[in-house]
Structure formats: C-alpha cells, structure tokens
Amino acid sequence: NNEFEEVHIEKPEDVGNSPEPDVSLG
C-alpha cells in the first residue's frame, strides 16, 4: 500500500486515470 501511495504523490497525472481521482484532489 505504501508504494501505491507514493506513486500518487510523485505522479499526480497518473491519479487522473485512477478510479479514485477525487481522493487525490482532496
């Protein structure tokens, strides 16, 4: 889980493709 979270912070663009983009936006 930790690895996945790190990727989100380092690759914000990828988050858009993620199924939970809202969570990343806050």
Short mmCIF file of C-alpha atoms in Angstrom, two decimals:
data_model
loop_
_atom_site.label_atom_id
_atom_site.label_comp_id
_atom_site.label_asym_id
_atom_site.label_seq_id
_atom_site.Cartn_x
_atom_site.Cartn_y
_atom_site.Cartn_z
CA ASN A 1 0.00 0.00 0.00
CA ASN A 2 2.80 2.39 0.84
CA GLU A 3 4.30 2.04 -2.64
CA PHE A 4 0.97 2.82 -4.28
CA GLU A 5 0.53 5.96 -2.19
CA GLU A 6 4.00 7.22 -3.03
CA VAL A 7 3.31 6.87 -6.74
CA HIS A 8 0.20 9.04 -6.39
CA ILE A 9 2.15 11.87 -4.78
CA GLU A 10 5.04 11.61 -7.26
CA LYS A 11 2.82 11.05 -10.32
CA PRO A 12 -0.25 13.29 -9.90
CA GLU A 13 -1.03 12.85 -13.60
CA ASP A 14 -1.47 9.10 -13.10
CA VAL A 15 -4.04 9.80 -10.39
CA GLY A 16 -6.40 11.18 -13.04
CA ASN A 17 -6.53 7.69 -14.57
CA SER A 18 -7.02 6.16 -11.14
CA PRO A 19 -10.53 5.06 -10.16
CA GLU A 20 -10.47 7.48 -7.19
CA PRO A 21 -9.22 10.80 -8.60
CA ASP A 22 -11.45 12.69 -6.15
CA VAL A 23 -9.49 11.34 -3.18
CA SER A 24 -6.22 12.67 -4.61
CA LEU A 25 -7.72 16.11 -5.26
CA GLY A 26 -8.68 16.20 -1.60
#
